[in-house]
């Protein structure tokens, strides 16, 4: 379902734990990491689509989360032609998204990457709030920055670090992260999940593009 400008309606999910870290998932059989997201079906509201995608991709139900905030308007990104299926070029341009900020009120073990027969992720981790901007695929970075910036004002107060501007603290927070120094980190993983300590492993030196999907061959 595309709008008249060639953008597919979509929802994005920023899921927080109690430390204001965000869920970061690795797309199945690729080296591409991203937030959960997915298309809005005909007749669905953005909130209905968000809860459906939350279960399909992460295995959570509405009782496991609290809606903290959502973006006011659609945020759009265009997809480079090389990621668009040939028969979709010319009318498919990219995604327009409503982003939701959710607080996990359940437990790490409630997450289940194999909640459906068609999993989207095969590994996941918690990340400091701003770090995904440094590792997301380039053409999504602008939308990620707009969503994270708009929703940052609603972060729960217990994490004092997020009261500061991202430009002042992002580098320091990443430097203090244990993985930045090769230290061993401990994560509780849900059923079917694995942990990849280096989501940056897919770099310019790895020519393999993310696996295509049914809507233009791009990461959802």
PDB file of C-alpha atoms in Angstrom:
ATOM      1  CA  UNK A   1       0.000   0.000   0.000  1.00  0.00           C
ATOM      2  CA  UNK A   2       1.681   3.182  -1.229  1.00  0.00           C
ATOM      3  CA  UNK A   3       0.565   6.780  -0.944  1.00  0.00           C
ATOM      4  CA  UNK A   4       0.358   8.947  -4.051  1.00  0.00           C
ATOM      5  CA  UNK A   5       3.981  10.072  -3.572  1.00  0.00           C
ATOM      6  CA  UNK A   6       5.285   6.505  -3.542  1.00  0.00           C
ATOM      7  CA  UNK A   7       5.862   6.092   0.208  1.00  0.00           C
ATOM      8  CA  UNK A   8       4.669   3.057   2.137  1.00  0.00           C
ATOM      9  CA  UNK A   9       3.023   3.812   5.544  1.00  0.00           C
ATOM     10  CA  UNK A  10       5.083   2.242   8.297  1.00  0.00           C
ATOM     11  CA  UNK A  11       5.633   2.267  12.061  1.00  0.00           C
ATOM     12  CA  UNK A  12       8.958   2.310  13.910  1.00  0.00           C
ATOM     13  CA  UNK A  13       9.499   1.169  17.498  1.00  0.00           C
ATOM     14  CA  UNK A  14      12.056   2.443  20.015  1.00  0.00           C
ATOM     15  CA  UNK A  15      11.825   0.026  22.950  1.00  0.00           C
ATOM     16  CA  UNK A  16      13.448   1.107  26.235  1.00  0.00           C
ATOM     17  CA  UNK A  17      14.546  -0.988  29.184  1.00  0.00           C
ATOM     18  CA  UNK A  18      14.699   0.360  32.737  1.00  0.00           C
ATOM     19  CA  UNK A  19      18.117   1.933  32.068  1.00  0.00           C
ATOM     20  CA  UNK A  20      16.818   3.852  29.026  1.00  0.00           C
ATOM     21  CA  UNK A  21      18.791   1.600  26.710  1.00  0.00           C
ATOM     22  CA  UNK A  22      17.145   0.729  23.406  1.00  0.00           C
ATOM     23  CA  UNK A  23      16.428  -2.615  21.770  1.00  0.00           C
ATOM     24  CA  UNK A  24      18.636  -3.144  18.723  1.00  0.00           C
ATOM     25  CA  UNK A  25      17.955  -6.139  16.458  1.00  0.00           C
ATOM     26  CA  UNK A  26      19.976  -7.904  13.761  1.00  0.00           C
ATOM     27  CA  UNK A  27      17.905  -8.779  10.695  1.00  0.00           C
ATOM     28  CA  UNK A  28      17.809 -12.503  10.127  1.00  0.00           C
ATOM     29  CA  UNK A  29      20.638 -13.883   7.953  1.00  0.00           C
ATOM     30  CA  UNK A  30      22.166 -10.430   7.386  1.00  0.00           C
ATOM     31  CA  UNK A  31      24.644  -8.105   9.072  1.00  0.00           C
ATOM     32  CA  UNK A  32      22.081  -5.284   9.163  1.00  0.00           C
ATOM     33  CA  UNK A  33      20.984  -3.936  12.574  1.00  0.00           C
ATOM     34  CA  UNK A  34      17.930  -1.745  13.139  1.00  0.00           C
ATOM     35  CA  UNK A  35      14.955  -0.868  15.345  1.00  0.00           C
ATOM     36  CA  UNK A  36      11.789  -2.935  14.919  1.00  0.00           C
ATOM     37  CA  UNK A  37       9.565  -1.530  12.179  1.00  0.00           C
ATOM     38  CA  UNK A  38       6.963  -2.675   9.681  1.00  0.00           C
ATOM     39  CA  UNK A  39       4.192  -1.682   7.316  1.00  0.00           C
ATOM     40  CA  UNK A  40       0.715  -0.502   8.247  1.00  0.00           C
ATOM     41  CA  UNK A  41      -1.907  -2.773   6.704  1.00  0.00           C
ATOM     42  CA  UNK A  42      -5.018  -1.405   5.060  1.00  0.00           C
ATOM     43  CA  UNK A  43      -7.603  -0.554   7.722  1.00  0.00           C
ATOM     44  CA  UNK A  44      -5.066  -0.494  10.583  1.00  0.00           C
ATOM     45  CA  UNK A  45      -4.296   2.523  12.733  1.00  0.00           C
ATOM     46  CA  UNK A  46      -0.604   3.234  13.424  1.00  0.00           C
ATOM     47  CA  UNK A  47      -1.059   2.048  17.023  1.00  0.00           C
ATOM     48  CA  UNK A  48      -2.668  -1.213  15.934  1.00  0.00           C
ATOM     49  CA  UNK A  49       0.162  -1.795  13.468  1.00  0.00           C
ATOM     50  CA  UNK A  50       2.720  -1.012  16.158  1.00  0.00           C
ATOM     51  CA  UNK A  51       1.337  -3.646  18.560  1.00  0.00           C
ATOM     52  CA  UNK A  52       1.118  -6.217  15.752  1.00  0.00           C
ATOM     53  CA  UNK A  53       4.710  -5.579  14.686  1.00  0.00           C
ATOM     54  CA  UNK A  54       5.864  -5.587  18.313  1.00  0.00           C
ATOM     55  CA  UNK A  55       4.578  -9.135  18.700  1.00  0.00           C
ATOM     56  CA  UNK A  56       5.655 -10.386  15.278  1.00  0.00           C
ATOM     57  CA  UNK A  57       9.212  -9.064  15.538  1.00  0.00           C
ATOM     58  CA  UNK A  58       9.968  -9.047  19.273  1.00  0.00           C
ATOM     59  CA  UNK A  59       7.355 -11.395  20.779  1.00  0.00           C
ATOM     60  CA  UNK A  60       5.885  -8.831  23.184  1.00  0.00           C
ATOM     61  CA  UNK A  61       2.215  -8.156  23.943  1.00  0.00           C
ATOM     62  CA  UNK A  62       0.593  -4.833  24.951  1.00  0.00           C
ATOM     63  CA  UNK A  63       0.791  -5.780  28.637  1.00  0.00           C
ATOM     64  CA  UNK A  64       4.584  -5.991  28.389  1.00  0.00           C
ATOM     65  CA  UNK A  65       5.038  -2.319  27.413  1.00  0.00           C
ATOM     66  CA  UNK A  66       3.859   1.202  28.155  1.00  0.00           C
ATOM     67  CA  UNK A  67       3.472   3.773  25.382  1.00  0.00           C
ATOM     68  CA  UNK A  68       5.578   6.778  26.391  1.00  0.00           C
ATOM     69  CA  UNK A  69       5.173   8.953  23.272  1.00  0.00           C
ATOM     70  CA  UNK A  70       4.926   8.972  19.479  1.00  0.00           C
ATOM     71  CA  UNK A  71       6.122  11.323  16.775  1.00  0.00           C
ATOM     72  CA  UNK A  72       3.660  14.035  15.796  1.00  0.00           C
ATOM     73  CA  UNK A  73       3.989  13.585  12.038  1.00  0.00           C
ATOM     74  CA  UNK A  74       5.186  11.161   9.392  1.00  0.00           C
ATOM     75  CA  UNK A  75       8.960  10.930   9.003  1.00  0.00           C
ATOM     76  CA  UNK A  76      10.105   9.899   5.527  1.00  0.00           C
ATOM     77  CA  UNK A  77      13.177   8.314   4.028  1.00  0.00           C
ATOM     78  CA  UNK A  78      13.881   7.475   0.398  1.00  0.00           C
ATOM     79  CA  UNK A  79      15.421   4.153  -0.548  1.00  0.00           C
ATOM     80  CA  UNK A  80      18.379   4.076  -2.979  1.00  0.00           C
ATOM     81  CA  UNK A  81      17.538   2.478  -6.337  1.00  0.00           C
ATOM     82  CA  UNK A  82      19.988  -0.373  -5.801  1.00  0.00           C
ATOM     83  CA  UNK A  83      17.816  -1.650  -2.929  1.00  0.00           C
ATOM     84  CA  UNK A  84      14.537  -1.419  -4.886  1.00  0.00           C
ATOM     85  CA  UNK A  85      13.206  -4.325  -6.875  1.00  0.00           C
ATOM     86  CA  UNK A  86      13.268  -3.566 -10.608  1.00  0.00           C
ATOM     87  CA  UNK A  87       9.535  -3.928 -11.066  1.00  0.00           C
ATOM     88  CA  UNK A  88       8.924  -1.462  -8.201  1.00  0.00           C
ATOM     89  CA  UNK A  89      11.217   1.287  -9.462  1.00  0.00           C
ATOM     90  CA  UNK A  90       9.464   4.389 -10.652  1.00  0.00           C
ATOM     91  CA  UNK A  91       6.524   4.234  -8.231  1.00  0.00           C
ATOM     92  CA  UNK A  92       8.058   3.035  -4.933  1.00  0.00           C
ATOM     93  CA  UNK A  93      10.229   5.704  -3.255  1.00  0.00           C
ATOM     94  CA  UNK A  94      10.567   4.666   0.378  1.00  0.00           C
ATOM     95  CA  UNK A  95       8.862   4.671   3.768  1.00  0.00           C
ATOM     96  CA  UNK A  96       6.875   7.206   5.760  1.00  0.00           C
ATOM     97  CA  UNK A  97       6.858   6.347   9.441  1.00  0.00           C
ATOM     98  CA  UNK A  98       5.183   7.096  12.747  1.00  0.00           C
ATOM     99  CA  UNK A  99       7.610   6.294  15.562  1.00  0.00           C
ATOM    100  CA  UNK A 100       6.616   5.054  19.020  1.00  0.00           C
ATOM    101  CA  UNK A 101       8.676   5.236  22.208  1.00  0.00           C
ATOM    102  CA  UNK A 102       7.822   2.274  24.445  1.00  0.00           C
ATOM    103  CA  UNK A 103       8.925   1.391  27.983  1.00  0.00           C
ATOM    104  CA  UNK A 104       9.391  -2.306  28.695  1.00  0.00           C
ATOM    105  CA  UNK A 105       7.451  -3.112  31.880  1.00  0.00           C
ATOM    106  CA  UNK A 106       8.007  -6.844  31.527  1.00  0.00           C
ATOM    107  CA  UNK A 107      11.336  -8.670  31.607  1.00  0.00           C
ATOM    108  CA  UNK A 108      14.105  -9.447  29.148  1.00  0.00           C
ATOM    109  CA  UNK A 109      12.947 -13.046  29.051  1.00  0.00           C
ATOM    110  CA  UNK A 110       9.547 -11.937  27.703  1.00  0.00           C
ATOM    111  CA  UNK A 111      11.224 -11.079  24.401  1.00  0.00           C
ATOM    112  CA  UNK A 112      10.965 -13.863  21.840  1.00  0.00           C
ATOM    113  CA  UNK A 113      12.427 -13.476  18.357  1.00  0.00           C
ATOM    114  CA  UNK A 114      10.648 -16.648  17.221  1.00  0.00           C
ATOM    115  CA  UNK A 115       7.112 -15.676  18.163  1.00  0.00           C
ATOM    116  CA  UNK A 116       6.010 -16.286  14.540  1.00  0.00           C
ATOM    117  CA  UNK A 117       7.028 -18.591  11.708  1.00  0.00           C
ATOM    118  CA  UNK A 118       8.654 -15.663   9.883  1.00  0.00           C
ATOM    119  CA  UNK A 119      11.137 -14.046  12.297  1.00  0.00           C
ATOM    120  CA  UNK A 120      12.639 -10.676  11.411  1.00  0.00           C
ATOM    121  CA  UNK A 121      15.648 -10.801  13.772  1.00  0.00           C
ATOM    122  CA  UNK A 122      18.059 -13.539  14.798  1.00  0.00           C
ATOM    123  CA  UNK A 123      19.994 -11.582  17.455  1.00  0.00           C
ATOM    124  CA  UNK A 124      19.483  -8.554  19.646  1.00  0.00           C
ATOM    125  CA  UNK A 125      21.083  -6.392  22.334  1.00  0.00           C
ATOM    126  CA  UNK A 126      20.460  -3.304  24.458  1.00  0.00           C
ATOM    127  CA  UNK A 127      22.236  -0.152  23.272  1.00  0.00           C
ATOM    128  CA  UNK A 128      22.755   3.313  24.752  1.00  0.00           C
ATOM    129  CA  UNK A 129      20.039   5.593  23.381  1.00  0.00           C
ATOM    130  CA  UNK A 130      22.048   7.482  20.739  1.00  0.00           C
ATOM    131  CA  UNK A 131      24.479   4.773  19.595  1.00  0.00           C
ATOM    132  CA  UNK A 132      22.207   3.417  16.801  1.00  0.00           C
ATOM    133  CA  UNK A 133      22.879   6.618  14.837  1.00  0.00           C
ATOM    134  CA  UNK A 134      26.468   5.467  14.422  1.00  0.00           C
ATOM    135  CA  UNK A 135      25.635   2.018  13.062  1.00  0.00           C
ATOM    136  CA  UNK A 136      22.332   2.224  11.155  1.00  0.00           C
ATOM    137  CA  UNK A 137      22.394   2.015   7.353  1.00  0.00           C
ATOM    138  CA  UNK A 138      23.125   5.451   5.907  1.00  0.00           C
ATOM    139  CA  UNK A 139      19.819   6.137   4.133  1.00  0.00           C
ATOM    140  CA  UNK A 140      17.867   5.630   7.391  1.00  0.00           C
ATOM    141  CA  UNK A 141      20.108   7.818   9.534  1.00  0.00           C
ATOM    142  CA  UNK A 142      18.209  11.068   9.001  1.00  0.00           C
ATOM    143  CA  UNK A 143      14.892   9.559  10.082  1.00  0.00           C
ATOM    144  CA  UNK A 144      16.516   7.844  13.071  1.00  0.00           C
ATOM    145  CA  UNK A 145      18.002  11.150  14.184  1.00  0.00           C
ATOM    146  CA  UNK A 146      14.682  12.975  13.821  1.00  0.00           C
ATOM    147  CA  UNK A 147      12.781  10.265  15.722  1.00  0.00           C
ATOM    148  CA  UNK A 148      15.330   9.907  18.524  1.00  0.00           C
ATOM    149  CA  UNK A 149      15.630  13.679  18.928  1.00  0.00           C
ATOM    150  CA  UNK A 150      11.866  14.308  18.993  1.00  0.00           C
ATOM    151  CA  UNK A 151      11.225  11.497  21.476  1.00  0.00           C
ATOM    152  CA  UNK A 152      14.252  12.094  23.732  1.00  0.00           C
ATOM    153  CA  UNK A 153      12.324  14.723  25.730  1.00  0.00           C
ATOM    154  CA  UNK A 154       9.996  11.955  26.956  1.00  0.00           C
ATOM    155  CA  UNK A 155      12.697   9.641  28.297  1.00  0.00           C
ATOM    156  CA  UNK A 156      12.013   8.525  31.876  1.00  0.00           C
ATOM    157  CA  UNK A 157      13.915  10.640  34.365  1.00  0.00           C
ATOM    158  CA  UNK A 158      15.884   7.872  36.066  1.00  0.00           C
ATOM    159  CA  UNK A 159      18.629   8.092  33.421  1.00  0.00           C
ATOM    160  CA  UNK A 160      20.196  11.491  34.131  1.00  0.00           C
ATOM    161  CA  UNK A 161      22.493  11.214  31.096  1.00  0.00           C
ATOM    162  CA  UNK A 162      19.629  11.917  28.693  1.00  0.00           C
ATOM    163  CA  UNK A 163      18.985  15.373  30.176  1.00  0.00           C
ATOM    164  CA  UNK A 164      22.033  16.533  28.225  1.00  0.00           C
ATOM    165  CA  UNK A 165      22.205  17.251  24.518  1.00  0.00           C
ATOM    166  CA  UNK A 166      23.240  14.317  22.357  1.00  0.00           C
ATOM    167  CA  UNK A 167      26.058  16.311  20.800  1.00  0.00           C
ATOM    168  CA  UNK A 168      27.710  16.704  24.216  1.00  0.00           C
ATOM    169  CA  UNK A 169      27.464  13.182  25.535  1.00  0.00           C
ATOM    170  CA  UNK A 170      27.088  10.647  22.760  1.00  0.00           C
ATOM    171  CA  UNK A 171      30.809  10.078  22.307  1.00  0.00           C
ATOM    172  CA  UNK A 172      31.435   9.922  26.071  1.00  0.00           C
ATOM    173  CA  UNK A 173      28.636   7.441  26.657  1.00  0.00           C
ATOM    174  CA  UNK A 174      29.899   5.168  23.903  1.00  0.00           C
ATOM    175  CA  UNK A 175      33.431   5.389  25.287  1.00  0.00           C
ATOM    176  CA  UNK A 176      32.168   4.270  28.709  1.00  0.00           C
ATOM    177  CA  UNK A 177      30.276   1.331  27.212  1.00  0.00           C
ATOM    178  CA  UNK A 178      32.058  -1.920  28.220  1.00  0.00           C
ATOM    179  CA  UNK A 179      32.154  -3.172  24.633  1.00  0.00           C
ATOM    180  CA  UNK A 180      34.182  -0.122  23.597  1.00  0.00           C
ATOM    181  CA  UNK A 181      37.077  -1.522  25.634  1.00  0.00           C
ATOM    182  CA  UNK A 182      36.661  -5.167  24.770  1.00  0.00           C
ATOM    183  CA  UNK A 183      35.229  -6.000  28.193  1.00  0.00           C
ATOM    184  CA  UNK A 184      32.860  -8.890  28.584  1.00  0.00           C
ATOM    185  CA  UNK A 185      29.229  -7.813  28.714  1.00  0.00           C
ATOM    186  CA  UNK A 186      26.399  -9.885  30.178  1.00  0.00           C
ATOM    187  CA  UNK A 187      22.993  -9.938  28.479  1.00  0.00           C
ATOM    188  CA  UNK A 188      19.914 -12.025  29.052  1.00  0.00           C
ATOM    189  CA  UNK A 189      18.768 -13.348  25.710  1.00  0.00           C
ATOM    190  CA  UNK A 190      15.254 -14.528  24.839  1.00  0.00           C
ATOM    191  CA  UNK A 191      14.435 -17.917  23.277  1.00  0.00           C
ATOM    192  CA  UNK A 192      15.990 -18.305  19.854  1.00  0.00           C
ATOM    193  CA  UNK A 193      18.286 -15.274  20.193  1.00  0.00           C
ATOM    194  CA  UNK A 194      22.051 -15.034  19.897  1.00  0.00           C
ATOM    195  CA  UNK A 195      24.438 -12.242  20.755  1.00  0.00           C
ATOM    196  CA  UNK A 196      26.781 -10.569  18.284  1.00  0.00           C
ATOM    197  CA  UNK A 197      29.164  -8.287  20.206  1.00  0.00           C
ATOM    198  CA  UNK A 198      30.057  -6.284  17.117  1.00  0.00           C
ATOM    199  CA  UNK A 199      27.073  -4.964  15.121  1.00  0.00           C
ATOM    200  CA  UNK A 200      29.542  -2.829  13.173  1.00  0.00           C
ATOM    201  CA  UNK A 201      30.991  -5.952  11.554  1.00  0.00           C
ATOM    202  CA  UNK A 202      29.009  -5.186   8.396  1.00  0.00           C
ATOM    203  CA  UNK A 203      30.946  -2.269   7.015  1.00  0.00           C
ATOM    204  CA  UNK A 204      32.052  -0.839   3.726  1.00  0.00           C
ATOM    205  CA  UNK A 205      34.381  -3.836   3.447  1.00  0.00           C
ATOM    206  CA  UNK A 206      31.384  -6.208   3.328  1.00  0.00           C
ATOM    207  CA  UNK A 207      29.690  -5.837  -0.069  1.00  0.00           C
ATOM    208  CA  UNK A 208      26.726  -8.060   0.804  1.00  0.00           C
ATOM    209  CA  UNK A 209      23.568  -5.882   0.875  1.00  0.00           C
ATOM    210  CA  UNK A 210      20.717  -6.535   3.329  1.00  0.00           C
ATOM    211  CA  UNK A 211      18.295  -9.249   2.261  1.00  0.00           C
ATOM    212  CA  UNK A 212      15.432  -7.978   0.078  1.00  0.00           C
ATOM    213  CA  UNK A 213      11.815  -7.969   1.169  1.00  0.00           C
ATOM    214  CA  UNK A 214       8.557  -7.947  -0.690  1.00  0.00           C
ATOM    215  CA  UNK A 215       8.276  -4.151  -0.768  1.00  0.00           C
ATOM    216  CA  UNK A 216      11.260  -3.038  -2.777  1.00  0.00           C
ATOM    217  CA  UNK A 217      14.085  -5.191  -1.433  1.00  0.00           C
ATOM    218  CA  UNK A 218      15.103  -2.947   1.479  1.00  0.00           C
ATOM    219  CA  UNK A 219      15.485  -3.397   5.214  1.00  0.00           C
ATOM    220  CA  UNK A 220      12.066  -2.968   6.761  1.00  0.00           C
TER     221      UNK A 220
END
